Tab-separated table of C-alpha atoms in Angstrom:
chain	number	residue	atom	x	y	z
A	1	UNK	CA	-33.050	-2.128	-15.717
A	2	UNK	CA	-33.556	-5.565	-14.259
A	3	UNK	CA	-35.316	-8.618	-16.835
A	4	UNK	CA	-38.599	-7.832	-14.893
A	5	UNK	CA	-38.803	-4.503	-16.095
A	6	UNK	CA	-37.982	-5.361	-19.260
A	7	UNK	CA	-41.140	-7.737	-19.849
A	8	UNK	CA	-42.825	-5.242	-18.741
A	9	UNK	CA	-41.945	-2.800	-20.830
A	10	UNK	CA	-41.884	-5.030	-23.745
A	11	UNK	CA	-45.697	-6.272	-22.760
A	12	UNK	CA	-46.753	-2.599	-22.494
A	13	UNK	CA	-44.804	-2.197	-26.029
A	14	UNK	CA	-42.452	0.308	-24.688
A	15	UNK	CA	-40.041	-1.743	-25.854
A	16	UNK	CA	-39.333	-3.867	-28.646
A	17	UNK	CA	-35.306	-4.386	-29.426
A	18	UNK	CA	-32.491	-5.723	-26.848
A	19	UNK	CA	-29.004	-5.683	-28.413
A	20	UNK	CA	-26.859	-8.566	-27.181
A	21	UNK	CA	-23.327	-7.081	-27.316
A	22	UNK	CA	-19.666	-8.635	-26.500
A	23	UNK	CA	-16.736	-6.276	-26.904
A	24	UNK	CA	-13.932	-7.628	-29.270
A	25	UNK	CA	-10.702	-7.315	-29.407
A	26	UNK	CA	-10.769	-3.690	-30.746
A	27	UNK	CA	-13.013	-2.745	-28.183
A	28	UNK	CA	-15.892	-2.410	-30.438
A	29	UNK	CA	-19.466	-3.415	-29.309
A	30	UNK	CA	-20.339	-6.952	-31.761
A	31	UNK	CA	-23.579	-8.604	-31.387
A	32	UNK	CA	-27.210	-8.757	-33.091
A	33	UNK	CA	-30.636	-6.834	-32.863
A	34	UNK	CA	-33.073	-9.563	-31.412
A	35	UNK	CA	-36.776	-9.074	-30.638
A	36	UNK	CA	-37.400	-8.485	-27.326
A	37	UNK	CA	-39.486	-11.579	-27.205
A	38	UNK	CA	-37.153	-13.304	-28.460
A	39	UNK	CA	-34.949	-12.475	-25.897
A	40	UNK	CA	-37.081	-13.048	-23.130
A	41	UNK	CA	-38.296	-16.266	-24.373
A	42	UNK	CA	-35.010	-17.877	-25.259
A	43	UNK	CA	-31.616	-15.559	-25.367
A	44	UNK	CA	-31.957	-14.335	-21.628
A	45	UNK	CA	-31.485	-17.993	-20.345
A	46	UNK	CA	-29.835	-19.656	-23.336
A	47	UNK	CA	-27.522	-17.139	-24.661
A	48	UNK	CA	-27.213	-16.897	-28.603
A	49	UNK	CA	-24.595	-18.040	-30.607
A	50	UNK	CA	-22.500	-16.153	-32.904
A	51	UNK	CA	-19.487	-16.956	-35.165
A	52	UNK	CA	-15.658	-17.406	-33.157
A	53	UNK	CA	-13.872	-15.071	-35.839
A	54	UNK	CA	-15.669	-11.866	-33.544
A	55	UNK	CA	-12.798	-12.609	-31.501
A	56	UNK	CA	-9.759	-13.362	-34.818
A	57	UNK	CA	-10.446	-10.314	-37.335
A	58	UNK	CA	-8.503	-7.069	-37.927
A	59	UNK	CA	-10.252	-3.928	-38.011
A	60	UNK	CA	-11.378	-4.585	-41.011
A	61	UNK	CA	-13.570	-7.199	-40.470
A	62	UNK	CA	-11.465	-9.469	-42.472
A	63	UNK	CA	-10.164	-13.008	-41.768
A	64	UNK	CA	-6.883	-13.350	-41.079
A	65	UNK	CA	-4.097	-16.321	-40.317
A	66	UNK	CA	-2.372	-16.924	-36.997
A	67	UNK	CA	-5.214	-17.536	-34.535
A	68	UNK	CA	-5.676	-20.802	-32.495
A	69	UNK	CA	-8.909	-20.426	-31.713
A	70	UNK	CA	-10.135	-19.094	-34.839
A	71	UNK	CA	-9.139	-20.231	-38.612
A	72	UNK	CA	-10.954	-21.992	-42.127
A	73	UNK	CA	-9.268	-25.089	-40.604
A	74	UNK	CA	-11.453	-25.000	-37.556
A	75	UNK	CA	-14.238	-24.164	-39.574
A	76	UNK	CA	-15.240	-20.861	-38.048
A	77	UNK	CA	-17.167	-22.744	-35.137
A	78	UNK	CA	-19.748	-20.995	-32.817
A	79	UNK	CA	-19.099	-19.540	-29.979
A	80	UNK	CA	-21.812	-18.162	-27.472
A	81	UNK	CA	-23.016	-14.910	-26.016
A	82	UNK	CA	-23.847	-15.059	-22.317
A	83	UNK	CA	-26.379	-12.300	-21.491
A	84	UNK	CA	-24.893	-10.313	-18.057
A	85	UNK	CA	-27.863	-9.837	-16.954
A	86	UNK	CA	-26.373	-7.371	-14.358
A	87	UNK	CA	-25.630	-4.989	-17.265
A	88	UNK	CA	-29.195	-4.661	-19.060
A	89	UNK	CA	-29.753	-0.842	-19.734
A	90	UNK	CA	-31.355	1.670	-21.694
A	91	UNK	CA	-30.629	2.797	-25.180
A	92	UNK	CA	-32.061	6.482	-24.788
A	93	UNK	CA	-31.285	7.614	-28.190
A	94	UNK	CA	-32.759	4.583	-30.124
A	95	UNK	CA	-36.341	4.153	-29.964
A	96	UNK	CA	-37.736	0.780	-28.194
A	97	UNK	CA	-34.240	-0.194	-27.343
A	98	UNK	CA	-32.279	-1.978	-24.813
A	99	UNK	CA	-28.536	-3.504	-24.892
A	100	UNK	CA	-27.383	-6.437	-22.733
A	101	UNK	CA	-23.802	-7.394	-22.711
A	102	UNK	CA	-22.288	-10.589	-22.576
A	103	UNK	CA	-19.871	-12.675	-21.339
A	104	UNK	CA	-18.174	-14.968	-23.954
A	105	UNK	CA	-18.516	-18.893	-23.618
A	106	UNK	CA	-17.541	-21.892	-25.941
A	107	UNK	CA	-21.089	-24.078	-26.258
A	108	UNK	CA	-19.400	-26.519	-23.423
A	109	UNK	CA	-19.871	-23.537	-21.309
A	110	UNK	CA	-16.290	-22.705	-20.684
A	111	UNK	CA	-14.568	-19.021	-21.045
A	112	UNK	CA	-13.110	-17.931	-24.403
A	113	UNK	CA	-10.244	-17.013	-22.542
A	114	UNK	CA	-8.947	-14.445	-25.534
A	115	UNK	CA	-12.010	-12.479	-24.759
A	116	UNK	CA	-11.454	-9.279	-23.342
A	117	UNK	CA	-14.261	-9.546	-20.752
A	118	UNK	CA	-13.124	-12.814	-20.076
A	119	UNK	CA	-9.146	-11.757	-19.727
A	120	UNK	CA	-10.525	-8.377	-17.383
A	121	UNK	CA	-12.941	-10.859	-15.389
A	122	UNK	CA	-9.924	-13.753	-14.611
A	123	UNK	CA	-7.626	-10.419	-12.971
A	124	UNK	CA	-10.167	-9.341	-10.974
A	125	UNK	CA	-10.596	-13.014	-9.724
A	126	UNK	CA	-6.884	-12.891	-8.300
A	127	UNK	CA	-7.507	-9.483	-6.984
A	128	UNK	CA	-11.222	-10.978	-5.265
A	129	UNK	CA	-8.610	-14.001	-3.958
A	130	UNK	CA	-7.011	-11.241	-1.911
A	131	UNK	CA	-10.579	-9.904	-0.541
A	132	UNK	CA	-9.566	-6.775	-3.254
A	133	UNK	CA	-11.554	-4.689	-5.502
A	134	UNK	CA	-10.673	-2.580	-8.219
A	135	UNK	CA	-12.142	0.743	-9.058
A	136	UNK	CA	-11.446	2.722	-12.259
A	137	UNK	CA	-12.118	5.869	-14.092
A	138	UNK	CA	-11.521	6.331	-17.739
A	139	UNK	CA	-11.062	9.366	-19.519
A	140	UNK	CA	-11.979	10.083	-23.425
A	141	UNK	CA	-10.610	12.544	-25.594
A	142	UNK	CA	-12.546	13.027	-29.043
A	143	UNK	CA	-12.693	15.259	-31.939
A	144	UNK	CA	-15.918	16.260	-33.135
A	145	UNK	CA	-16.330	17.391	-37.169
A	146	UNK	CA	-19.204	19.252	-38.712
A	147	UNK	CA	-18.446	16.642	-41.477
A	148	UNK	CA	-20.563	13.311	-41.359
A	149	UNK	CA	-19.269	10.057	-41.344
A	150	UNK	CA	-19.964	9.235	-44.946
A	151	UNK	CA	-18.759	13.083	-45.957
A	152	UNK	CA	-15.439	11.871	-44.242
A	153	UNK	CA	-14.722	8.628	-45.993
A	154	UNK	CA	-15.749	10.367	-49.281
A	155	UNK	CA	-12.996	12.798	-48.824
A	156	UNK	CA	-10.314	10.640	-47.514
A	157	UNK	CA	-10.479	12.184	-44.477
A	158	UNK	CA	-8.929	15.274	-45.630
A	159	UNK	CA	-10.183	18.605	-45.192
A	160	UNK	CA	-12.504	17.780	-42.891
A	161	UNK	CA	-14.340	20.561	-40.559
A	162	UNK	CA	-13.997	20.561	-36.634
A	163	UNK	CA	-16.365	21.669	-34.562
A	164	UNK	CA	-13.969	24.704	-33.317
A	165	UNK	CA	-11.558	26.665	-34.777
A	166	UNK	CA	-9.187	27.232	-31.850
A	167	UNK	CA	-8.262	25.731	-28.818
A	168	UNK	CA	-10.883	25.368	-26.379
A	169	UNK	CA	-9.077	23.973	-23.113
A	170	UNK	CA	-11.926	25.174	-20.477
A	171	UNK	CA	-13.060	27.534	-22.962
A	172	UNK	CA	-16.966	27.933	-21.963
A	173	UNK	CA	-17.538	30.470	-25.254
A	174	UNK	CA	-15.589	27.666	-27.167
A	175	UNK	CA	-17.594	24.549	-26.094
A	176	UNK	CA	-20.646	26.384	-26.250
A	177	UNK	CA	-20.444	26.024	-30.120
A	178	UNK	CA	-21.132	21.872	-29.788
A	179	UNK	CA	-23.229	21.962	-26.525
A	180	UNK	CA	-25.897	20.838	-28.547
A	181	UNK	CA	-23.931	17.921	-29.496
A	182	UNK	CA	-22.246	17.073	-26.483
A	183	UNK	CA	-25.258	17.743	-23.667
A	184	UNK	CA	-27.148	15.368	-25.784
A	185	UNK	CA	-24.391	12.662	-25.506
A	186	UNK	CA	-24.538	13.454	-21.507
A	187	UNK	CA	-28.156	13.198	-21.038
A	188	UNK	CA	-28.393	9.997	-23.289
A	189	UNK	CA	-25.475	8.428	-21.039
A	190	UNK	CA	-26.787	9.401	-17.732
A	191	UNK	CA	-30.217	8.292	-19.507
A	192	UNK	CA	-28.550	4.657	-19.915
A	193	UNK	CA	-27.466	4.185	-16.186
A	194	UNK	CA	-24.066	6.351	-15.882
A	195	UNK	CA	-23.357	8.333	-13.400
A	196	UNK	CA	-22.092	11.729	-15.838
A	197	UNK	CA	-19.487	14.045	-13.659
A	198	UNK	CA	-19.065	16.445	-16.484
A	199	UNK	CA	-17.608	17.492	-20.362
A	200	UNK	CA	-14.636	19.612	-21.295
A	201	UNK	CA	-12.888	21.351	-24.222
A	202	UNK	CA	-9.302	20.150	-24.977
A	203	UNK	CA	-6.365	21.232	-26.929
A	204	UNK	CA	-6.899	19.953	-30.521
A	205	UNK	CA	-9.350	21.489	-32.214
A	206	UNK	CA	-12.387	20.124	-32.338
A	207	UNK	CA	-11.451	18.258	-29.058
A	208	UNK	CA	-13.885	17.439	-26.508
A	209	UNK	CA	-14.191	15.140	-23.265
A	210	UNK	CA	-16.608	13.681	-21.284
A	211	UNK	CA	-15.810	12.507	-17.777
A	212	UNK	CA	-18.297	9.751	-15.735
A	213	UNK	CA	-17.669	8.750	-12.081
A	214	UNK	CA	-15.096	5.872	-11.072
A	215	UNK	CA	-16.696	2.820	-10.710
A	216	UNK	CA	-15.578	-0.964	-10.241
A	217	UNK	CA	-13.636	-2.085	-12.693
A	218	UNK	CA	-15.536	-4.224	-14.651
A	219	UNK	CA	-18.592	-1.494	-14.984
A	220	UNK	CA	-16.075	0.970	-16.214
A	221	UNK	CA	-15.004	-1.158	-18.580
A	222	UNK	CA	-18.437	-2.133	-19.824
A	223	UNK	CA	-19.724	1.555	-19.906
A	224	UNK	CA	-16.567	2.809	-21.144
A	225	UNK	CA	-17.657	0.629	-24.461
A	226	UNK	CA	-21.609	1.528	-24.467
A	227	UNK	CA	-20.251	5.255	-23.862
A	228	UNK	CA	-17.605	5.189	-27.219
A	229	UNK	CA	-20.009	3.338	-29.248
A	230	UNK	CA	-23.122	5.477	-28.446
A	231	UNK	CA	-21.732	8.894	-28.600
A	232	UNK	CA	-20.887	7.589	-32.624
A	233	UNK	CA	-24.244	6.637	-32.829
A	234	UNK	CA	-25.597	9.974	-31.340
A	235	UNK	CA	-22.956	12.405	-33.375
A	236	UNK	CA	-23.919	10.392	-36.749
A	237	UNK	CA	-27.715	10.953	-35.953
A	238	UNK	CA	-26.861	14.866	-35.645
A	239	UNK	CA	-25.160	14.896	-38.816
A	240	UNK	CA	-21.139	14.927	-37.430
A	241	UNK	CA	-18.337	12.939	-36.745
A	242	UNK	CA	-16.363	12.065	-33.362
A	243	UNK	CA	-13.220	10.384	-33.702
A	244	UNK	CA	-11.471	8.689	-31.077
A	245	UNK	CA	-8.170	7.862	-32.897
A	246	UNK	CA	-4.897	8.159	-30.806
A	247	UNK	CA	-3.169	10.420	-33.344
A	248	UNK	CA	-5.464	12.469	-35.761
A	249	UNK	CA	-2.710	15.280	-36.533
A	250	UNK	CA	0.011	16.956	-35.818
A	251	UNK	CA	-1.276	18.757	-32.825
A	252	UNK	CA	-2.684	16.940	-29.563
A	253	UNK	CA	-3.549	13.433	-29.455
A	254	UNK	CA	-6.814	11.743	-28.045
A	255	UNK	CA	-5.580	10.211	-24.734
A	256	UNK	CA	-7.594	7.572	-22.262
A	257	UNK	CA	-5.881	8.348	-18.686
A	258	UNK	CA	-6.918	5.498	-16.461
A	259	UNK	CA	-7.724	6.290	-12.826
A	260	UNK	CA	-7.248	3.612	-10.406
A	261	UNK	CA	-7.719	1.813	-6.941
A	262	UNK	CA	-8.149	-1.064	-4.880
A	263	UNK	CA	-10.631	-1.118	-2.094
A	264	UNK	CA	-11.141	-4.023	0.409
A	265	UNK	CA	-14.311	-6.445	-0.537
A	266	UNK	CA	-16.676	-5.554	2.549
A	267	UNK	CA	-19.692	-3.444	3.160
A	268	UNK	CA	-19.137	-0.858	1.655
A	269	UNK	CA	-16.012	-1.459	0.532
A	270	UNK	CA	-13.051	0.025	1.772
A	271	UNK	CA	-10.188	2.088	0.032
A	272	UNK	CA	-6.628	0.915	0.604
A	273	UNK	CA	-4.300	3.035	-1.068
A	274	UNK	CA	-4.534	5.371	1.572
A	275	UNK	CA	-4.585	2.561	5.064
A	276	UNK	CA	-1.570	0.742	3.820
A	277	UNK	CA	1.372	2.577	2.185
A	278	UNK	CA	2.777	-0.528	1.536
A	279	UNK	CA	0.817	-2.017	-0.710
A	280	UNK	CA	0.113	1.466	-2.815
A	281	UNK	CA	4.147	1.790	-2.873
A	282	UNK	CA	4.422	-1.796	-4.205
A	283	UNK	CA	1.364	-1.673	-6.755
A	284	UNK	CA	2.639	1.318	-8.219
A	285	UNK	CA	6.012	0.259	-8.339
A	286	UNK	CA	4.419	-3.043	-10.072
A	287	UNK	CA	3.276	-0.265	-12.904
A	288	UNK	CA	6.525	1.103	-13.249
A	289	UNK	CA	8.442	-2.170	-13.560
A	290	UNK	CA	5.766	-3.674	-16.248
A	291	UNK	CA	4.992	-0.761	-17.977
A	292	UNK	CA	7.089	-1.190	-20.875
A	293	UNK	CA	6.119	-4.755	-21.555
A	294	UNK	CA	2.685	-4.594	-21.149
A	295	UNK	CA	2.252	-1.086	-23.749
A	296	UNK	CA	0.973	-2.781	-26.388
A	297	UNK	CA	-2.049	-3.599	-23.515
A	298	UNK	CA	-2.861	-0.025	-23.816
A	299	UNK	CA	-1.162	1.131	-27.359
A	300	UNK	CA	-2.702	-1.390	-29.674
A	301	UNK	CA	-2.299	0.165	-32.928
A	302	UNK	CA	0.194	1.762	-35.296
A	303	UNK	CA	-1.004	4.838	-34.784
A	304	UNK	CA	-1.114	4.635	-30.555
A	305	UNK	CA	2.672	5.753	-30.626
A	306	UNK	CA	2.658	9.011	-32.635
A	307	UNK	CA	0.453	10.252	-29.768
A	308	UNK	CA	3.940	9.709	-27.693
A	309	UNK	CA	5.365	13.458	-28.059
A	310	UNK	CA	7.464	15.604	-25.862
A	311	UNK	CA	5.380	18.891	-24.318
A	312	UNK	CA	2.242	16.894	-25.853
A	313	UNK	CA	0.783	15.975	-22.411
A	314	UNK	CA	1.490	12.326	-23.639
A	315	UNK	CA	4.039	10.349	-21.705
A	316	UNK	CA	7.373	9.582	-23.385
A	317	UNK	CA	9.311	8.454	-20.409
A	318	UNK	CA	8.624	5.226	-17.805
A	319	UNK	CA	8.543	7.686	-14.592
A	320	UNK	CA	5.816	8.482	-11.754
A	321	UNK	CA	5.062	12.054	-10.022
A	322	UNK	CA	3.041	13.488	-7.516
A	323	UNK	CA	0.412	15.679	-9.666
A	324	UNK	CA	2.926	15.462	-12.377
A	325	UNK	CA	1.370	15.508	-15.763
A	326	UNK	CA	4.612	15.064	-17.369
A	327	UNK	CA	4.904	11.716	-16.136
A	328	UNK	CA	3.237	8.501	-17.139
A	329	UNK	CA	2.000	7.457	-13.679
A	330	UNK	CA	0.547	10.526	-11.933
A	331	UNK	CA	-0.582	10.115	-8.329
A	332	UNK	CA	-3.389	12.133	-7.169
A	333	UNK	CA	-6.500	12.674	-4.450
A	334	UNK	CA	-5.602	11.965	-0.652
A	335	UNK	CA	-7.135	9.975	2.098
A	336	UNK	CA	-9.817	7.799	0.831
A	337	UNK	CA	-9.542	9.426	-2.934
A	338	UNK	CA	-5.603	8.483	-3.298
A	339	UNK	CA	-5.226	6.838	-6.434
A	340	UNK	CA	-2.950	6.881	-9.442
A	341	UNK	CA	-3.632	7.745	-13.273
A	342	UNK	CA	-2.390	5.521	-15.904
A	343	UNK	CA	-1.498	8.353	-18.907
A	344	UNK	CA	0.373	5.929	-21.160
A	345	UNK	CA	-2.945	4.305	-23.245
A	346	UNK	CA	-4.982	6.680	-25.953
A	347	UNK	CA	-8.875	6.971	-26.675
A	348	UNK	CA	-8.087	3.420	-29.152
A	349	UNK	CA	-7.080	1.373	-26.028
A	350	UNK	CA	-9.668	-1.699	-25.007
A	351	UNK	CA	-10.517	-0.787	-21.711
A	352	UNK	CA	-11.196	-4.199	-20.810
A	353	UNK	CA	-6.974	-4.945	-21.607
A	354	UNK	CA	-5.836	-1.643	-20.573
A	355	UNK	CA	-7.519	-2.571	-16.859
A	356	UNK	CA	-6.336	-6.062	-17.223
A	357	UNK	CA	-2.379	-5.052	-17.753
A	358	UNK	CA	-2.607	-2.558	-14.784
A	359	UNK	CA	-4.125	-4.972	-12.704
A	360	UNK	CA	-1.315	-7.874	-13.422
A	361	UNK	CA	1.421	-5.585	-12.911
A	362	UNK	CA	0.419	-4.073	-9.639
A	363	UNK	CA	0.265	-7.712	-8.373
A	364	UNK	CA	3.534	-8.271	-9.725
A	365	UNK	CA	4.632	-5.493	-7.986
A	366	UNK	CA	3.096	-6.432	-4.719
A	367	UNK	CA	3.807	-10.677	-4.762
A	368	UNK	CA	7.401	-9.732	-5.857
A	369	UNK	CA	8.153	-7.155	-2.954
A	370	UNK	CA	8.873	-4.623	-5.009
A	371	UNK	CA	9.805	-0.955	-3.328
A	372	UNK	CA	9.106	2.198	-4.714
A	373	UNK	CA	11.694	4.736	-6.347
A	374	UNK	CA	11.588	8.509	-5.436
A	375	UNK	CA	8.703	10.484	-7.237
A	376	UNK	CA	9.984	12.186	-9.861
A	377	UNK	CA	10.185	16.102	-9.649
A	378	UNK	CA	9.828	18.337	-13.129
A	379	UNK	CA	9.908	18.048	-16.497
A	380	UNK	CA	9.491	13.918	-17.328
A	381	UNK	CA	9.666	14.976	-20.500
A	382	UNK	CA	13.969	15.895	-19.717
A	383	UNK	CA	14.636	13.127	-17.524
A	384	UNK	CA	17.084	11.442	-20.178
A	385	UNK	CA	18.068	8.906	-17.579
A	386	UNK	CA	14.290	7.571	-17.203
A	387	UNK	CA	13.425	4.301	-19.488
A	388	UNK	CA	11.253	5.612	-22.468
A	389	UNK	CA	8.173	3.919	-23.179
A	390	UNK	CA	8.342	1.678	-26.446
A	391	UNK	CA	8.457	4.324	-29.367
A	392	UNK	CA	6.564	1.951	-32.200
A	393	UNK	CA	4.006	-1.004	-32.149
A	394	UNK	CA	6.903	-3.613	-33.216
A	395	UNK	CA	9.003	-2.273	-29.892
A	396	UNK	CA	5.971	-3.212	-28.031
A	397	UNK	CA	4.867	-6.633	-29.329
A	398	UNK	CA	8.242	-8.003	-29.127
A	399	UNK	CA	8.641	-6.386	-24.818
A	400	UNK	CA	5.370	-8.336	-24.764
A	401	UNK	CA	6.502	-11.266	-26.254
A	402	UNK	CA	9.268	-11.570	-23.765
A	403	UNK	CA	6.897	-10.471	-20.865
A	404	UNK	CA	7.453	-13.579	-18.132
A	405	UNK	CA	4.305	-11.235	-15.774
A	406	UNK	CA	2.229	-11.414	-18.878
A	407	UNK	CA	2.455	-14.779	-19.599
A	408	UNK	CA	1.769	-15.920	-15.734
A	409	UNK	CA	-1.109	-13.373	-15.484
A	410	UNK	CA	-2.867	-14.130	-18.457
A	411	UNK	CA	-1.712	-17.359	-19.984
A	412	UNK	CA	0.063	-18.674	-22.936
A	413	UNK	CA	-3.078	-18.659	-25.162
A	414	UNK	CA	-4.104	-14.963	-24.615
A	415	UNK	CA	-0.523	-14.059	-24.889
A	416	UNK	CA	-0.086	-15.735	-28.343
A	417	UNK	CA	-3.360	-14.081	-29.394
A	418	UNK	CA	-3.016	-10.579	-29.441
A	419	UNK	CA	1.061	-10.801	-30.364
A	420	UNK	CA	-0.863	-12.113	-33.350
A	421	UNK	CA	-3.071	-9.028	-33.646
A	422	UNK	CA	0.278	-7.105	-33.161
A	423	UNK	CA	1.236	-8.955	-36.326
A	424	UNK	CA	-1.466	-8.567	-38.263
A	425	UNK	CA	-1.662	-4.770	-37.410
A	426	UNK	CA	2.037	-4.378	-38.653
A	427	UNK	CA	1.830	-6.391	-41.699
A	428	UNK	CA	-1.340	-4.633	-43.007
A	429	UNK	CA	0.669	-1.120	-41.941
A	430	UNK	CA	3.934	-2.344	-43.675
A	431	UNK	CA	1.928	-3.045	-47.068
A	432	UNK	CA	0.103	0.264	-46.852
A	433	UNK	CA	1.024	3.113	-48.919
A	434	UNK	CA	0.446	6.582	-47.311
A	435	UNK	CA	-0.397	10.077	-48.487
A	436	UNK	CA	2.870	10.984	-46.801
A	437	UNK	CA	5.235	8.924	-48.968
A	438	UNK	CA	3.123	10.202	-52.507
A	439	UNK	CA	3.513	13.774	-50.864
A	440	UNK	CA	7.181	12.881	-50.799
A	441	UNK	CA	7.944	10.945	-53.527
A	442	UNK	CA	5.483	11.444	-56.266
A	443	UNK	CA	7.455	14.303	-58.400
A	444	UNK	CA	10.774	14.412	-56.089
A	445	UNK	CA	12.431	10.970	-55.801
């Protein structure tokens, strides 16, 4: 939808909501509801402002300490949402509605450089410097519950219902049972602008997936947020739950592999993985070199790294195969399709950071000359001489901490910024006490 459509819709009274949405640094979709006059008389031009701590909260919503750019000191300033007008789309399944997102500015106009968007749009920048592109495809894994989201919290998530009883890998019986559900989610998504490929059972139960065509990198990104957010919306309108956590149980995790590219800037553009060996060798050996210090890019949270299990389909060790779902760099396609998959980040990653760490390290890889090792052949899983990837959240911050690629691709500020979500994650985990340890220690210790 481009802004003339939209006052015409709105002056036919089609339409009568836009949401203006920025993506934080949980990956969530933040904003307001404004009139779609509104919006068209001042927001669409102007922007609108909303408050800096968007950007310096935990999942919670609470304030915390340790951010520069954010803090009672500073007052809790304004910040301001640029509409992208580029990315103005349906909502199909709310009535009257449209979403916009936005690029985040300070009110002198310059970049909120801690913002995702912001941090995703300055690596493509280096990449356009080369006359590169990126493409990218992500990849969802959810579990659906016949429980609502309110049933859920009321029971402490525990004993909760999923949608199937069994596993229902490529099982057309098994996903049969939530087709309701999940067509629903496809049609509203292709309603909203994406280009839908197709949906999947998984392993877990319950588990689902839903997979949309690659695009460049910053669309993915965007839609990869409408896409999470909305198919919440849609399961709590049908009375269910989807969760996207890394790690519900015991059993399979809820993985985001990344599919990725780099195509020269012409018209059209141009893949190059497959017209100069060179460069794929040295990207992807740029993924192998960073890929340890730049996890907690695409692991965020405590519980990111109990999806890291041998035979799980998650990657455990720092290794890259052809086809090889064992490892956490999998190259696939040929020709114009070659590309690599990224297996190492779950459903929780910010797909605006996950992109962002891929990109820096494949220019690492490239700028430093780096050559590619031998693919690796079997079970990854086995390969005790590989490096493992970081096996908790407090691994990861502190590889990030000492990242030297991090802190020239992104800066000292965005650097310090999420090593201080790291912390805040990890302090709110280490003064949490969990069913686990009453299960344990209640009667017995």
């Amino acid at each position: 939808m481009n802004l003339d459509e939209l006052k015409a819709a709105a002056s036919r009274g089609d339409l009568d909501t836009v949401l203006l949405a920025m993506t934080d640094m949980q990956g969530r979709l933040q904003g307001k509801r404004l009139t779609a006059t509104h919006f068209l008389n001042e927001v669409a031009e102007h922007g609108a402002e909303g408050c800096n701590y968007l950007l310096a909260v935990d999942v919670d919503m609470r304030t915390v300490e340790g951010y520069e750019m954010s803090s009672w000191d500073r007052g809790y300033s304004d910040m301001l949402l640029v509409p992208d007008l580029d990315m103005l789309r349906p909502v199909p399944w709310q009535e009257g509605t449209v979403m916009c997102l936005a690029d985040v500015a300070w009110l002198d106009g310059s970049d909120v450089v801690a913002s995702p968007r912001q941090i995703l749009r300055r690596q493509l920048a280096r990449l356009a410097e080369r006359g590169w592109l990126a493409n990218a495809g992500t990849e969802l894994e959810f579990v659906v519950f016949l429980d609502t989201y309110e049933e859920a919290w009321h029971k402490g998530y525990r004993d909760l219902r999923p949608a199937n009883l069994y596993n229902v890998d490529y099982s057309l019986l098994g996903t049969a049972r939530v087709e309701p559900l999940i067509r629903r989610i496809r049609n509203s998504m292709a309603a909203a602008g994406m280009v839908v490929e197709d949906s999947k059972g998984e392993c877990n139960f319950g588990q689902h997936e839903i997979n949309f065509r690659y695009a460049d990198a910053l669309r993915t990104a965007d839609e990869h947020s409408i896409y999470k957010n909305g198919a919440k919306e849609i399961a709590a309108e049908e009375g269910m739950a989807i969760t996207f956590m890394a790690k519900l149980d015991e059993r399979e995790g809820n993985s985001c592999h990344i599919h990725f590219s780099l195509a020269e800037d012409s018209d059209p553009p141009t893949p190059l993985f497959h017209r100069d060996e060179q460069l794929f060798h040295s990207f992807l050996a740029g993924q192998l070199a960073c890929l340890r210090e730049m996890t907690l890019m695409l692991a965020p949270h405590i519980n990111s790294y109990k999806r890291y299990a041998a035979g799980s389909f998650a990657p455990t060790a720092v290794a890259w195969g052809k086809d090889n779902r064992t490892c956490s760099l999998r190259v696939v396609g040929h020709g114009p399709s070659l590309r690599f998959e990224n297996r190492v980040g779950g459903a929780d990653l910010n797909p605006y950071l996950a992109l962002s760490a891929i990109i820096a390290s494949g220019l690492h890889g490239v700028d430093a000359g780096l050559e590619l090792e031998p693919a690796l052949e079997g079970n990854a899983y086995a390969a005790s001489e590989r490096p493992r990837l970081p096996e908790t959240l407090r691994d990861a911050r502190e590889l990030f901490a000492s990242s030297d690629v991090a802190r020239g691709a992104f800066g000292e500020e965005v650097v310090a910024h999420y090593l201080n979500a790291a912390d805040v994650e990890l302090s709110a985990f280490q003064s949490a006490v969990t069913d686990w340890e009453r299960v344990r220690g209640f009667e017995r210790l």
